[in-house]
Amino acid sequence: MHTYVEIRASALKSNLIHFRRATSTGVMAVLKSNAYGHDLELCTRAVRGQADWIGVNSIEEAIRVRKVDDSTPVLVMGANDKADYKEIASYASKPVLVLSTIDAIRELEDHLPGHPFHLKVDTGMSRLGHHGVSLQKIFSYLSAHPELNWCGLMTHFANVEDVTDQTYAQEQLNRFDEASAFAVSAAGNRKLAFHTAASGAALLLPESRRDLVRVGISLYGMWPSRETRISASALTAQGTLDSSFKLEPALQWKTRIVHINAITAGTAVGYGCTYRPVQDSNIAVLPVGYFEGYDRRLSNKAHVLISGKRAPVIGRVCMNMIMVDITHIADAKVGSVATLIGTDEKESVTADDLADWMGTINYEVTTKIEPGIPRILVD
Ligand SMILES: *Cc1c(COP(=O)(O)O)cnc(C)c1O
């Protein structure tokens, strides 16, 4: 296989340890969306015994986790379909569902009586969950049904990563605190786990940490945003965040040169003839394109690394191929490794770099790497 993704288990572990130290609370490894493209099974194996919880999007992902790890608590955070409930009936350690309406709670009880669930409340994201009067109705319902296996209360922040001022998150947290007080009285003897924070809030808002933090992007060694990174360094300067806190990227994406083409100055490269070199050039073809998750928006923008040097992507990204300029890289040959994301000698190209070139966020870059490309666990 020419194209492959390397995942460093030691980086995943180190990032988890840094989060545990920085937050002093339970840590959920968020492995949804095929572990942000890093491979769900492989990452489940890598964090086994290190994470207090695993967070996934769907029942299908919960089952994939259970095949590798039969004991770490799993939270299914996305919308789920009652047609899939029978799939999780038999596990000793049951995947915990996230529900947000009375109808969903009833439906779960009809299909899987006594199955554990967390209630998600809306505090300002306006996605899943209720607030206000309709939330009070849910609490009344839960209070009137002590037989329900309700075991957690959660919410999700809308605006931690895009800003350095956390007023909006603070308002959401205040609403969560109000909801929590009602939840405690509705729960009766049931013990609830409370959680609100993803990577950004876990670092920046100590009061959001509660019983556990749900760490996704930063588990993989990426910062949620530039703003979060800046805010975190301010906290380090104040001494609120330990100066040893660091994140190590876990993923490197590599391929190999499959063809080299010598072209004369002015010759067009690729669809639309969008690039013509001003000098005679050597062009390498790499077998990744937008199908493989190398986004078309990277056309004429991105760099890859070959023999420790940067090779610009020239012309448009094709469906399964790109062309890069290797005129200045004398030792590049067919079979040479090209690093699409990662480090090669002194140079590196990060998921953040690709995100900047694409006009998106690092989350989208790694989740889009085609799942069929082999993921290899290293060290
Ligand atoms: C994806 C997700 C997270 C993790 O967010 P990161 O910013 O990647 O840390 C946490 N909580 C919920 C509900 C999510 O959907």
Coordinates of C-alpha atoms and ligand atoms in Angstrom, one line a residue:
M1 CA 0.0 0.0 0.0
H2 CA 1.5 3.3 -1.1
T3 CA -0.5 5.4 1.4
Y4 CA -0.7 4.9 5.1
V5 CA -1.4 6.7 8.4
E6 CA 0.9 6.2 11.4
I7 CA -0.6 6.6 14.8
R8 CA 1.8 7.0 17.8
A9 CA 0.3 5.2 20.8
S10 CA 2.8 7.0 23.1
A11 CA 1.4 10.4 21.9
L12 CA -2.2 9.4 22.7
K13 CA -1.1 8.2 26.2
S14 CA 1.0 11.3 26.9
N15 CA -1.8 13.6 25.9
L16 CA -4.2 11.7 28.2
I17 CA -1.8 11.9 31.1
H18 CA -1.3 15.7 30.5
F19 CA -5.0 16.2 30.6
R20 CA -5.4 14.1 33.7
R21 CA -2.7 16.1 35.5
A22 CA -4.0 19.5 34.3
T23 CA -7.7 18.8 35.1
S24 CA -7.5 16.5 38.2
T25 CA -10.8 14.8 37.2
G26 CA -12.1 11.9 35.2
V27 CA -11.1 11.8 31.5
M28 CA -13.3 10.6 28.7
A29 CA -11.3 9.7 25.5
V30 CA -13.6 10.9 22.7
L31 CA -13.2 8.3 20.0
K32 CA -16.2 9.3 17.9
S33 CA -16.0 9.6 14.1
N34 CA -13.5 6.8 13.8
A35 CA -11.4 8.5 16.5
Y36 CA -11.3 11.7 14.5
G37 CA -10.0 9.7 11.5
H38 CA -7.3 8.0 13.6
D39 CA -9.0 4.6 13.7
L40 CA -11.5 3.6 16.4
E41 CA -10.2 0.1 17.2
L42 CA -6.6 1.1 17.2
C43 CA -7.1 4.1 19.5
T44 CA -9.4 2.1 21.8
R45 CA -6.6 -0.4 22.2
A46 CA -4.0 2.4 22.7
V47 CA -6.0 4.1 25.5
R48 CA -7.2 0.9 27.2
G49 CA -6.7 1.2 30.9
Q50 CA -5.9 4.9 30.7
A51 CA -9.3 6.5 30.1
D52 CA -12.2 6.5 32.6
W53 CA -14.7 6.8 29.8
I54 CA -14.8 6.4 26.0
G55 CA -17.1 8.7 24.0
V56 CA -18.5 7.7 20.6
N57 CA -21.1 9.0 18.3
S58 CA -23.2 6.0 17.5
I59 CA -24.3 2.6 18.7
E60 CA -22.4 1.1 15.8
E61 CA -19.2 2.7 17.1
A62 CA -20.0 1.6 20.7
I63 CA -20.1 -2.0 19.4
R64 CA -16.8 -1.6 17.7
V65 CA -15.3 -0.4 20.9
R66 CA -16.8 -3.3 22.9
K67 CA -15.1 -5.8 20.6
V68 CA -11.7 -4.4 21.7
D69 CA -12.5 -3.2 25.3
D70 CA -15.3 -4.9 27.2
S71 CA -15.1 -2.9 30.4
T72 CA -14.4 0.9 30.0
P73 CA -17.7 2.8 30.3
V74 CA -18.8 4.0 26.9
L75 CA -21.1 7.0 26.2
V76 CA -23.0 7.2 22.9
M77 CA -23.2 10.9 22.4
G78 CA -24.9 11.2 19.0
A79 CA -28.5 10.7 17.9
N80 CA -29.4 7.1 18.1
D81 CA -32.0 4.9 16.4
K82 CA -34.2 2.6 18.5
A83 CA -33.9 0.0 15.7
D84 CA -30.3 -0.4 16.9
Y85 CA -31.2 -0.9 20.6
K86 CA -31.3 -4.7 20.4
E87 CA -27.6 -4.6 19.4
I88 CA -26.5 -3.4 22.8
A89 CA -29.0 -5.4 25.0
S90 CA -26.6 -8.2 25.8
Y91 CA -23.4 -6.4 26.9
A92 CA -22.3 -6.8 30.6
S93 CA -20.9 -3.3 30.5
K94 CA -23.7 -1.5 28.7
P95 CA -23.0 1.4 26.4
V96 CA -24.6 4.4 28.1
L97 CA -26.9 6.4 25.8
V98 CA -27.4 10.2 25.7
L99 CA -31.1 11.1 25.6
S100 CA -32.7 14.5 25.6
T101 CA -36.5 14.1 25.4
I102 CA -39.3 12.3 27.3
D103 CA -40.2 10.4 24.1
A104 CA -36.7 9.0 23.8
I105 CA -36.6 8.0 27.4
R106 CA -39.9 6.2 27.1
E107 CA -38.7 4.5 23.9
L108 CA -35.5 3.3 25.5
E109 CA -37.5 1.9 28.5
D110 CA -39.9 0.1 26.2
H111 CA -37.1 -1.6 24.3
L112 CA -34.4 -2.0 26.9
P113 CA -35.9 -1.5 30.4
G114 CA -33.3 -0.4 33.0
H115 CA -30.7 0.6 30.3
P116 CA -28.4 3.4 31.6
F117 CA -28.6 6.9 30.0
H118 CA -27.4 10.4 30.6
L119 CA -29.7 13.4 30.0
K120 CA -28.4 16.1 27.7
V121 CA -29.6 19.7 28.4
D122 CA -29.4 22.7 26.2
T123 CA -27.7 25.6 27.8
G124 CA -27.0 27.7 24.7
M125 CA -25.8 25.5 21.8
S126 CA -29.4 25.0 20.5
R127 CA -28.6 21.5 19.3
L128 CA -29.7 18.4 21.3
G129 CA -31.4 19.0 24.6
H130 CA -34.2 21.1 26.1
H131 CA -34.2 24.1 28.4
G132 CA -36.8 26.1 30.4
V133 CA -40.3 24.7 30.8
S134 CA -39.8 21.7 28.6
L135 CA -36.7 20.7 30.6
Q136 CA -38.7 21.0 33.8
K137 CA -41.2 18.6 32.4
I138 CA -38.4 16.1 31.7
F139 CA -37.2 16.4 35.3
S140 CA -40.8 15.9 36.6
Y141 CA -41.0 12.8 34.5
L142 CA -37.7 11.4 35.7
S143 CA -38.6 12.2 39.3
A144 CA -41.9 10.3 38.9
H145 CA -40.0 7.3 37.4
P146 CA -37.4 6.3 39.9
E147 CA -37.0 2.9 38.1
L148 CA -35.3 4.6 35.2
N149 CA -31.6 4.1 35.1
W150 CA -30.8 7.8 34.7
C151 CA -27.1 8.3 35.7
G152 CA -25.8 11.5 34.2
L153 CA -26.4 15.1 33.2
M154 CA -24.5 16.8 30.5
T155 CA -24.3 19.8 28.2
H156 CA -22.0 21.1 25.5
F157 CA -20.5 24.5 25.0
A158 CA -21.1 26.5 21.8
N159 CA -18.4 29.1 22.0
V160 CA -15.2 28.2 23.8
E161 CA -12.8 27.6 20.9
D162 CA -13.6 30.7 18.8
V163 CA -12.9 33.3 21.5
T164 CA -10.5 34.2 24.2
D165 CA -13.3 35.8 26.3
Q166 CA -15.3 33.0 28.0
T167 CA -18.5 35.0 28.9
Y168 CA -20.8 32.9 26.8
A169 CA -19.5 29.7 28.2
Q170 CA -19.8 31.1 31.7
E171 CA -23.5 31.9 31.0
Q172 CA -23.9 28.3 29.8
L173 CA -22.3 27.0 32.9
N174 CA -24.6 29.1 35.1
R175 CA -27.6 27.6 33.3
F176 CA -26.1 24.1 33.7
D177 CA -25.8 24.8 37.5
E178 CA -29.4 25.7 37.7
A179 CA -30.4 22.6 35.7
S180 CA -28.1 20.5 38.0
A181 CA -29.9 21.6 41.1
F182 CA -33.2 20.5 39.7
A183 CA -31.6 17.3 38.4
V184 CA -30.2 16.4 41.9
S185 CA -33.7 16.6 43.4
A186 CA -35.4 14.8 40.5
A187 CA -32.8 12.0 40.7
G188 CA -33.6 11.0 44.3
N189 CA -31.4 8.1 45.2
R190 CA -29.8 7.9 41.8
K191 CA -26.3 9.1 41.6
L192 CA -25.6 11.4 38.6
A193 CA -22.3 12.0 36.8
F194 CA -22.1 15.7 35.7
H195 CA -20.1 16.8 32.7
T196 CA -19.8 19.7 30.4
A197 CA -16.3 20.2 29.1
A198 CA -14.7 19.3 25.8
S199 CA -10.9 19.8 25.2
G200 CA -11.1 23.6 25.1
A201 CA -13.3 24.1 28.2
A202 CA -11.4 21.4 30.1
L203 CA -8.2 23.5 29.8
L204 CA -9.6 27.0 30.0
L205 CA -12.5 26.8 32.4
P206 CA -11.5 24.9 35.6
E207 CA -15.1 25.3 37.0
S208 CA -16.5 23.4 34.0
R209 CA -14.6 20.2 34.8
R210 CA -17.1 18.5 37.1
D211 CA -16.9 14.7 37.2
L212 CA -15.2 14.2 33.9
V213 CA -13.9 16.1 30.9
R214 CA -14.6 14.9 27.3
V215 CA -11.3 15.2 25.5
G216 CA -11.5 14.8 21.7
I217 CA -9.2 16.9 19.5
S218 CA -6.5 17.3 22.1
L219 CA -6.3 13.6 22.8
Y220 CA -4.9 13.4 19.3
G221 CA -2.4 16.1 20.1
M222 CA -4.1 19.0 18.4
W223 CA -5.3 22.3 19.9
P224 CA -9.0 23.1 19.4
S225 CA -8.1 26.4 17.9
R226 CA -5.4 29.2 17.9
E227 CA -7.5 31.1 20.4
T228 CA -7.5 28.2 22.8
R229 CA -3.8 27.9 22.5
I230 CA -3.3 31.6 23.2
S231 CA -5.7 31.5 26.2
A232 CA -3.8 28.4 27.5
S233 CA -0.5 30.1 27.3
A234 CA -1.9 33.0 29.3
L235 CA -3.0 30.5 32.0
T236 CA 0.5 29.0 32.0
A237 CA 1.9 32.5 32.5
Q238 CA -0.5 33.0 35.5
G239 CA 0.5 29.6 36.9
T240 CA -3.1 28.2 36.5
L241 CA -2.0 25.7 33.9
D242 CA 1.2 23.8 34.5
S243 CA 4.1 24.9 32.2
S244 CA 4.9 21.3 31.4
F245 CA 1.5 20.8 29.7
K246 CA 2.0 19.8 26.1
L247 CA 0.2 18.1 23.3
E248 CA 1.9 15.7 20.9
P249 CA 0.3 15.1 17.5
A250 CA -0.4 11.3 17.2
L251 CA -1.0 11.1 13.5
Q252 CA 1.3 11.1 10.5
W253 CA 0.0 10.7 7.0
K254 CA 2.4 9.3 4.4
T255 CA 2.5 8.1 0.8
R256 CA 5.1 7.3 -1.8
I257 CA 6.0 8.8 -5.2
V258 CA 4.5 6.7 -8.0
H259 CA 5.7 8.6 -11.0
I260 CA 8.2 11.3 -11.9
N261 CA 7.7 13.6 -14.9
A262 CA 10.3 16.1 -16.3
I263 CA 8.4 19.0 -18.0
T264 CA 9.7 22.1 -19.7
A265 CA 8.9 25.6 -18.6
G266 CA 5.4 26.7 -19.4
T267 CA 3.9 23.2 -19.6
A268 CA 0.5 22.9 -18.0
V269 CA 0.0 20.7 -14.9
G270 CA -3.3 19.1 -14.1
Y271 CA -7.0 19.8 -14.7
G272 CA -7.9 23.3 -15.7
C273 CA -4.2 23.9 -16.6
T274 CA -4.0 26.1 -13.4
Y275 CA -0.2 25.8 -13.1
R276 CA 2.6 26.3 -15.5
P277 CA 6.2 26.3 -14.1
V278 CA 8.4 29.2 -15.1
Q279 CA 11.4 26.9 -15.4
D280 CA 12.0 23.3 -16.6
S281 CA 10.8 21.2 -13.7
N282 CA 10.5 17.7 -12.2
I283 CA 7.1 16.8 -11.1
A284 CA 6.2 13.9 -8.8
V285 CA 2.8 12.2 -8.8
L286 CA 1.5 11.1 -5.4
P287 CA -1.5 8.6 -5.2
V288 CA -3.8 10.7 -2.9
G289 CA -6.6 13.0 -4.0
Y290 CA -9.8 14.3 -2.6
F291 CA -11.3 10.7 -2.5
E292 CA -8.5 9.8 0.0
G293 CA -9.3 13.0 2.0
Y294 CA -6.6 15.2 0.5
D295 CA -9.0 18.1 0.0
R296 CA -9.4 19.8 -3.4
R297 CA -9.1 23.2 -1.6
L298 CA -5.4 22.3 -1.2
S299 CA -4.9 22.8 -5.0
N300 CA -1.9 25.1 -5.6
K301 CA -1.6 25.8 -1.9
A302 CA -0.3 22.9 0.2
H303 CA 3.2 21.5 0.7
V304 CA 4.2 17.9 1.3
L305 CA 7.6 16.8 2.7
I306 CA 10.1 14.7 0.7
S307 CA 13.6 14.0 1.9
G308 CA 13.2 16.6 4.6
K309 CA 12.3 19.3 2.0
R310 CA 9.0 21.0 1.2
A311 CA 7.5 20.2 -2.1
P312 CA 4.6 22.4 -3.2
V313 CA 1.4 20.9 -4.5
I314 CA 1.0 22.2 -8.1
G315 CA -2.1 22.2 -10.2
R316 CA -5.5 20.9 -8.9
V317 CA -5.9 18.1 -6.5
C318 CA -7.4 15.2 -8.6
M319 CA -9.7 12.5 -7.3
N320 CA -6.9 10.0 -6.5
M321 CA -3.7 11.9 -7.3
I322 CA -1.7 15.1 -6.8
M323 CA 1.3 16.5 -8.5
V324 CA 4.1 18.1 -6.5
D325 CA 7.2 20.0 -7.6
I326 CA 10.4 18.2 -6.7
T327 CA 12.8 20.1 -9.0
H328 CA 14.9 21.1 -5.9
I329 CA 14.9 17.6 -4.3
A330 CA 17.7 15.8 -6.2
D331 CA 17.3 12.5 -4.4
A332 CA 13.5 12.1 -4.8
K333 CA 12.7 9.0 -6.8
V334 CA 9.8 6.7 -7.5
G335 CA 9.1 5.0 -4.1
S336 CA 10.4 7.9 -2.0
V337 CA 8.1 8.6 1.0
A338 CA 6.1 11.8 0.9
T339 CA 4.7 13.1 4.2
L340 CA 1.3 14.8 3.8
I341 CA 0.9 15.4 7.6
G342 CA 3.9 15.0 9.9
T343 CA 7.5 15.7 10.4
D344 CA 10.5 14.9 8.1
E345 CA 13.9 15.9 9.4
K346 CA 13.6 19.6 10.3
E347 CA 10.3 20.3 8.4
S348 CA 6.8 19.6 9.4
V349 CA 3.3 20.0 8.0
T350 CA 0.6 19.9 10.6
A351 CA -3.2 19.2 10.3
D352 CA -3.5 22.9 11.3
D353 CA -1.4 23.9 8.3
L354 CA -3.7 21.9 6.0
A355 CA -6.8 23.4 7.8
D356 CA -5.4 26.9 7.2
W357 CA -4.8 26.2 3.5
M358 CA -8.3 24.7 3.2
G359 CA -10.1 27.4 5.2
T360 CA -11.4 25.0 7.8
I361 CA -10.5 23.5 11.2
N362 CA -8.0 20.7 12.0
Y363 CA -11.0 18.5 13.1
E364 CA -12.1 18.3 9.5
V365 CA -8.7 17.5 8.2
T366 CA -8.1 14.3 10.1
T367 CA -11.7 13.1 10.1
K368 CA -11.7 13.2 6.3
I369 CA -8.7 10.9 5.8
E370 CA -10.4 8.0 4.0
P371 CA -11.1 5.2 6.5
G372 CA -9.9 2.5 4.1
I373 CA -6.3 3.8 4.2
P374 CA -4.3 1.5 6.6
R375 CA -3.7 3.0 10.1
I376 CA -0.5 1.6 11.6
L377 CA 0.3 1.8 15.3
V378 CA 3.9 2.8 16.0
D379 CA 5.8 2.8 19.3
Ligands
LIG1 C1 -17.0 15.9 20.0 C2 -17.5 16.1 21.3 C3 -16.6 16.4 22.3 C4 -15.1 16.5 22.1 O1 -14.8 17.8 21.6 P1 -13.3 18.3 21.4 O2 -13.4 19.7 21.1 O3 -12.8 17.5 20.2 O4 -12.5 18.0 22.6 C5 -17.1 16.6 23.6 N1 -18.4 16.5 23.9 C6 -19.3 16.2 22.9 C7 -20.8 16.2 23.2 C8 -18.9 16.1 21.6 O5 -19.8 15.9 20.6

